[in-house]
Every structure is written in C-alpha cells, then in structure tokens.
Coordinates of C-alpha atoms in Angstrom, one line a residue:
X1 CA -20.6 -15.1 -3.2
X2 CA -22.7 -15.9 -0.3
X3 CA -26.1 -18.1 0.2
X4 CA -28.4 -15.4 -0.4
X5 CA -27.8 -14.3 -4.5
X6 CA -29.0 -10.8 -3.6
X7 CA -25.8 -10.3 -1.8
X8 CA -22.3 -10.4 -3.3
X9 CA -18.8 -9.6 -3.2
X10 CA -16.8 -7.0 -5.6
X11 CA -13.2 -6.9 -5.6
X12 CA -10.9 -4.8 -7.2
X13 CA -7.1 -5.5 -7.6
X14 CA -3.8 -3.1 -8.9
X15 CA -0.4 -4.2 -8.7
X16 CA 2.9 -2.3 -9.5
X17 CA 0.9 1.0 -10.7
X18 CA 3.1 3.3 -11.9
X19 CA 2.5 7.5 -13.1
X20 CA 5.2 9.2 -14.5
X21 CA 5.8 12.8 -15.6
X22 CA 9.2 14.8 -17.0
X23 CA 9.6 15.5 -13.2
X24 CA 7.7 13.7 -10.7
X25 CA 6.9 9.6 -10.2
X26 CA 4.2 8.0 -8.7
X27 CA 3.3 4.5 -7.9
X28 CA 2.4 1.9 -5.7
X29 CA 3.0 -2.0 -4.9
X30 CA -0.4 -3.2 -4.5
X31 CA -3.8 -1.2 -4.5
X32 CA -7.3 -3.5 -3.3
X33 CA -10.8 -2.6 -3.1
X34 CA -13.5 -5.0 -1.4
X35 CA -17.4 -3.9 -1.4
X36 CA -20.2 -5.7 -0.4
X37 CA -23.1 -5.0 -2.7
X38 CA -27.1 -5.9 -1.4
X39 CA -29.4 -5.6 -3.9
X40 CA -32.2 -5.0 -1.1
X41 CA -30.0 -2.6 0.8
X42 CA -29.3 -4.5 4.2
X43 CA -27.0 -5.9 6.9
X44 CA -27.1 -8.7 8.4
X45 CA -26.7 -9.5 12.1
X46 CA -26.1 -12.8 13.0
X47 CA -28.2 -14.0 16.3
X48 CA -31.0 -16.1 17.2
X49 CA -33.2 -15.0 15.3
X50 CA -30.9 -12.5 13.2
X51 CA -31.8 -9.4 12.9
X52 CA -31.8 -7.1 9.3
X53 CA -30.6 -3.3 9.0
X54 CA -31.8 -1.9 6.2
X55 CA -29.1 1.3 5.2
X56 CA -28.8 3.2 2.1
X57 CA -25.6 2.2 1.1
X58 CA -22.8 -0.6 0.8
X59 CA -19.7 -1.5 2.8
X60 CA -16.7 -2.1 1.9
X61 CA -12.5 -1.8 2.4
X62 CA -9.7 -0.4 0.8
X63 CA -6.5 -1.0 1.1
X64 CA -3.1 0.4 -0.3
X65 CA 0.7 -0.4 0.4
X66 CA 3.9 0.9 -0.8
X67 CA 2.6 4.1 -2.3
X68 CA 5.4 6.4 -3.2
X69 CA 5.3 10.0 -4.4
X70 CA 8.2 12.0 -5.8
X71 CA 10.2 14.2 -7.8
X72 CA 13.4 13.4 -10.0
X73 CA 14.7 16.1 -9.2
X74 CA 14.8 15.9 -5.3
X75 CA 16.2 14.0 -2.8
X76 CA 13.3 13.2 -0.2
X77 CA 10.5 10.6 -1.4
X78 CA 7.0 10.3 0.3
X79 CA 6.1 6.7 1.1
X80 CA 2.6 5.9 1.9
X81 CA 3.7 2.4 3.8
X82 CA 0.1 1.1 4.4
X83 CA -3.2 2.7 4.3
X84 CA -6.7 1.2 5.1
X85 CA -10.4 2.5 4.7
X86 CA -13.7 1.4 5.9
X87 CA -16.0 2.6 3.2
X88 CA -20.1 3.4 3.0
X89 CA -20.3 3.2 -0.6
X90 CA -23.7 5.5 -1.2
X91 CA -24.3 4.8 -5.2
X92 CA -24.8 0.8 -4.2
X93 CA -23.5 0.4 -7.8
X94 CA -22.9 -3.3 -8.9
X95 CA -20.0 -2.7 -10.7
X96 CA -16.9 -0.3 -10.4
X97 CA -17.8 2.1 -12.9
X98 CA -19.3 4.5 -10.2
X99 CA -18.9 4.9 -7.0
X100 CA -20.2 7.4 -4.3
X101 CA -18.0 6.1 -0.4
X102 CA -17.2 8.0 2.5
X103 CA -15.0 6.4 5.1
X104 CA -12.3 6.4 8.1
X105 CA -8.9 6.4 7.1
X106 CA -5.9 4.4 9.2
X107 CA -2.6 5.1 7.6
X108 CA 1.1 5.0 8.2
X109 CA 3.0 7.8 6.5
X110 CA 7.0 8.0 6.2
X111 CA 9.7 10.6 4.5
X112 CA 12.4 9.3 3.1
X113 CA 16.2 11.0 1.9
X114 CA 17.2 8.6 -1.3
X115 CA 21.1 10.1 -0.8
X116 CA 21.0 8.8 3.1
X117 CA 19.0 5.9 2.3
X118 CA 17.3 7.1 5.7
X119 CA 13.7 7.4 7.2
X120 CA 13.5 11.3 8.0
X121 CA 9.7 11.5 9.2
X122 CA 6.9 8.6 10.2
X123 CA 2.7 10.0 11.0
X124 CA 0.3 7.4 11.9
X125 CA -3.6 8.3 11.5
X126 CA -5.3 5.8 13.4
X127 CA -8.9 5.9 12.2
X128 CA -8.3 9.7 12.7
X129 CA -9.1 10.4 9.2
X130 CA -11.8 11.1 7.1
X131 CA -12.4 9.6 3.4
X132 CA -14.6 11.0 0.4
X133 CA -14.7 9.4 -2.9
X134 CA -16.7 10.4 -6.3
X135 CA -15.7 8.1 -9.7
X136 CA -17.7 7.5 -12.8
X137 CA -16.9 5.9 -16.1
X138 CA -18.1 6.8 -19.7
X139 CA -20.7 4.1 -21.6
X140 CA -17.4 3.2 -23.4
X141 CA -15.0 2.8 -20.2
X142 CA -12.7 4.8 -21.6
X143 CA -13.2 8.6 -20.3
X144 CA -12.5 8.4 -16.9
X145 CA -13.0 11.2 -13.6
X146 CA -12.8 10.8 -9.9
X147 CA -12.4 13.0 -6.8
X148 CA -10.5 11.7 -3.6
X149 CA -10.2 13.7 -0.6
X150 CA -9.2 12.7 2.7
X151 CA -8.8 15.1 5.8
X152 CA -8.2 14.4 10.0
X153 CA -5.1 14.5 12.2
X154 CA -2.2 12.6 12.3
X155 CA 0.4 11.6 15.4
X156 CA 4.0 12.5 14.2
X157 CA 5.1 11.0 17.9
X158 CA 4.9 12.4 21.3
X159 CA 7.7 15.3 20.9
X160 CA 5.9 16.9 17.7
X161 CA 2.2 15.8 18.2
X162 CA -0.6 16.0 16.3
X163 CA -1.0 17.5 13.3
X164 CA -3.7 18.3 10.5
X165 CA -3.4 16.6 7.1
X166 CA -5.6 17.2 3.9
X167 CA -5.1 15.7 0.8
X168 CA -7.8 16.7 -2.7
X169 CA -7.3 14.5 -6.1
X170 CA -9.3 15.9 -8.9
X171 CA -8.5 13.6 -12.3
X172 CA -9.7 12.8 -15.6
X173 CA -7.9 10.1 -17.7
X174 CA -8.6 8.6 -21.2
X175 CA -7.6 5.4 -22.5
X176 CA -5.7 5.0 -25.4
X177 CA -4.5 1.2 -25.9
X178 CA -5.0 -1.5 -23.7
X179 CA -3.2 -4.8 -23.6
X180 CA -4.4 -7.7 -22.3
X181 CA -7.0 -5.8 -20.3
X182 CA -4.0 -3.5 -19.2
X183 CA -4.9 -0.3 -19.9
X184 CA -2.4 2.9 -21.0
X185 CA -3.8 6.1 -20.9
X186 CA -3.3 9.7 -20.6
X187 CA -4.3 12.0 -17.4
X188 CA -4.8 15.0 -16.1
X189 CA -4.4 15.6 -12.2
X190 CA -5.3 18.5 -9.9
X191 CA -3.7 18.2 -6.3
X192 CA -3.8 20.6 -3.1
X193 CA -2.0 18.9 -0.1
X194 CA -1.1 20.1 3.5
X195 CA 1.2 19.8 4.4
X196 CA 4.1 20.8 2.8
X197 CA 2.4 20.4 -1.2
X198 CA 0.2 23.4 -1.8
X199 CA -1.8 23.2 -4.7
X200 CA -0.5 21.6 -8.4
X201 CA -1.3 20.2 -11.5
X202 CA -0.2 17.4 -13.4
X203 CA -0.3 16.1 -17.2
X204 CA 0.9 12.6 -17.7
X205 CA 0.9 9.1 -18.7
X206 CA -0.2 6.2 -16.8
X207 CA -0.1 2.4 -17.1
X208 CA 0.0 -0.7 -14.9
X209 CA 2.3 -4.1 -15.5
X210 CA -0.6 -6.2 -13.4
X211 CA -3.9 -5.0 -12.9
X212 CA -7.5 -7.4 -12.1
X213 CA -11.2 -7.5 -11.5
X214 CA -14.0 -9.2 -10.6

C-alpha cells in the first residue's frame, strides 16, 4: 500500500517448487515477484516540488534462488544460484493473471558433478541480459500459457570470457486438484537453450509444498 490508493503493491511468492518427469527434475528454493501497479500510469520523483512521469507500463522485480535443472540419468546438475530482473510490465494488469514485462537480467549460473560433489563451471550475467515475458490465465484460472525468454552475454571468468546465452520457455499447464490453494497440475513445456541444450520438449506433472499471493 502506499498514501495515494491509485498506487499499490503486488507480490507474488513460490517456495520449494518442484517439476518432475520419468527422466529430468526441476525445481527451485524460493521464486518472488514484486510489481508496482498505477492506476494512472506514473512515477513518482521525489523533490521539491516532485515531479510525475507518466509511462505506459508498471515496474517491478523478480527474483529466483536455488533453481536446479537436471536429469536422473546424468551426473552434472545445472544450478541457477541467484537470479534477479528489473521488469517494465506493459499489460499494467492488477492482478497476476496476465502479464506483458521486459527486463535486465543479473544472474549467477553454476555446473555441478553430483558423483564429485564439485562445482565444475560458474557465469555471472551482470545486467548483461535481456528479459521477455508473455502469461495469461483462463476466466477459470485453470488453463494456463506463458513464454519466457531471456538472451545477452555472460562472463565465465577472465581465461574463457564472454559468452552468449539464450534461453526460450514455451508452456501450457492445467490444473487438476488443488489443496489448500496448492495447485497440482499437468504441463506441457517447449525449451531451446544455448548453450549446451538444443531444443526439447517436456510432458509432466507439477506441484508446489508452499506457494502464496497477494
């Protein structure tokens, strides 16, 4: 809240989010998005006087740590140790049921072997990154489809250098039970990511143990 009721807060909380299929796991620790919504459509500078901005969108911030990716089957894990996002949010939606953001990306990458309990690669993206985000919800909240891609160079260290990274989410997801506002549901994911990934698809099941709004 603040003192002006045509400006408020939205946040948007995951914890311990977990995606499984026969083959590959995916999850994180803690997943948090922050927008500002204006119903007028301005920022405020503080001064004497202040001064007003008017701009077609909202602001906002994402962040995400401890996001792993992997396969059963394979010895080295992709950790995803923090990543942040400052977001222009262009569908100045006052809810979470759509969203329209592009943004800059800081994030802190890391490879890990499971059998040598060992840190084999670490990229840093400082701001060096660049964010897209599409998401909409059905009237019922339970057909869900987003796009997420994020592209820019990351810093592997000063022997290897820079490198470019790109990274494109298609999903669509439906939920079939819910408890206590925890939903279960079933997806479908479309992935192309370089490097090293290529292009895959997914089928699977996904749930959370701790999940909020407001």
């Amino acid at each position: 809240k603040t003192d002006d009721p045509g400006i408020f807060w939205r946040a948007e909380h995951g914890i311990l989010r977990v995606t499984s299929t026969d083959q590959r796991f995916r999850g994180s620790l803690y997943e948090g998005r922050f927008l500002r919504h204006s119903r007028e459509g301005y920022l405020l500078f503080p001064g004497n006087p202040s001064r007003r901005l008017v701009v077609p969108f909202d602001v906002g911030l994402e962040l995400f740590a401890g996001r792993v990716d992997g396969r059963s089957t394979e010895t080295d894990v992709r950790l995803n140790g923090v990543r942040g996002a400052l977001l222009a949010d262009f569908s100045r939606s006052d809810t979470f049921r759509r969203r329209l953001a592009l943004g800059a990306v800081t994030r802190w990458d890391l490879r890990v072997d499971r059998e040598q309990r060992a840190i084999t690669e670490q990229a840093v993206a400082p701001f060096t990154m660049g964010h897209v985000g599409v998401y909409m919800e059905s009237a019922s909240g339970l057909t869900l489809a987003g796009l997420n891609g994020e592209a820019g160079y990351a810093t592997l260290g000063r022997r290897v250098g820079w490198r470019p990274v790109l990274q494109l989410d298609v999903t669509v997801e439906r939920i079939v039970l819910a408890f206590n506002d925890l939903p279960l549901s079933l997806y479908a994911l479309g992935r192309f990511e370089e490097p090293g990934g290529g292009l895959r698809g997914e089928l699977g099941l996904r749930f959370s143990l701790l999940a909020g709004a407001r």
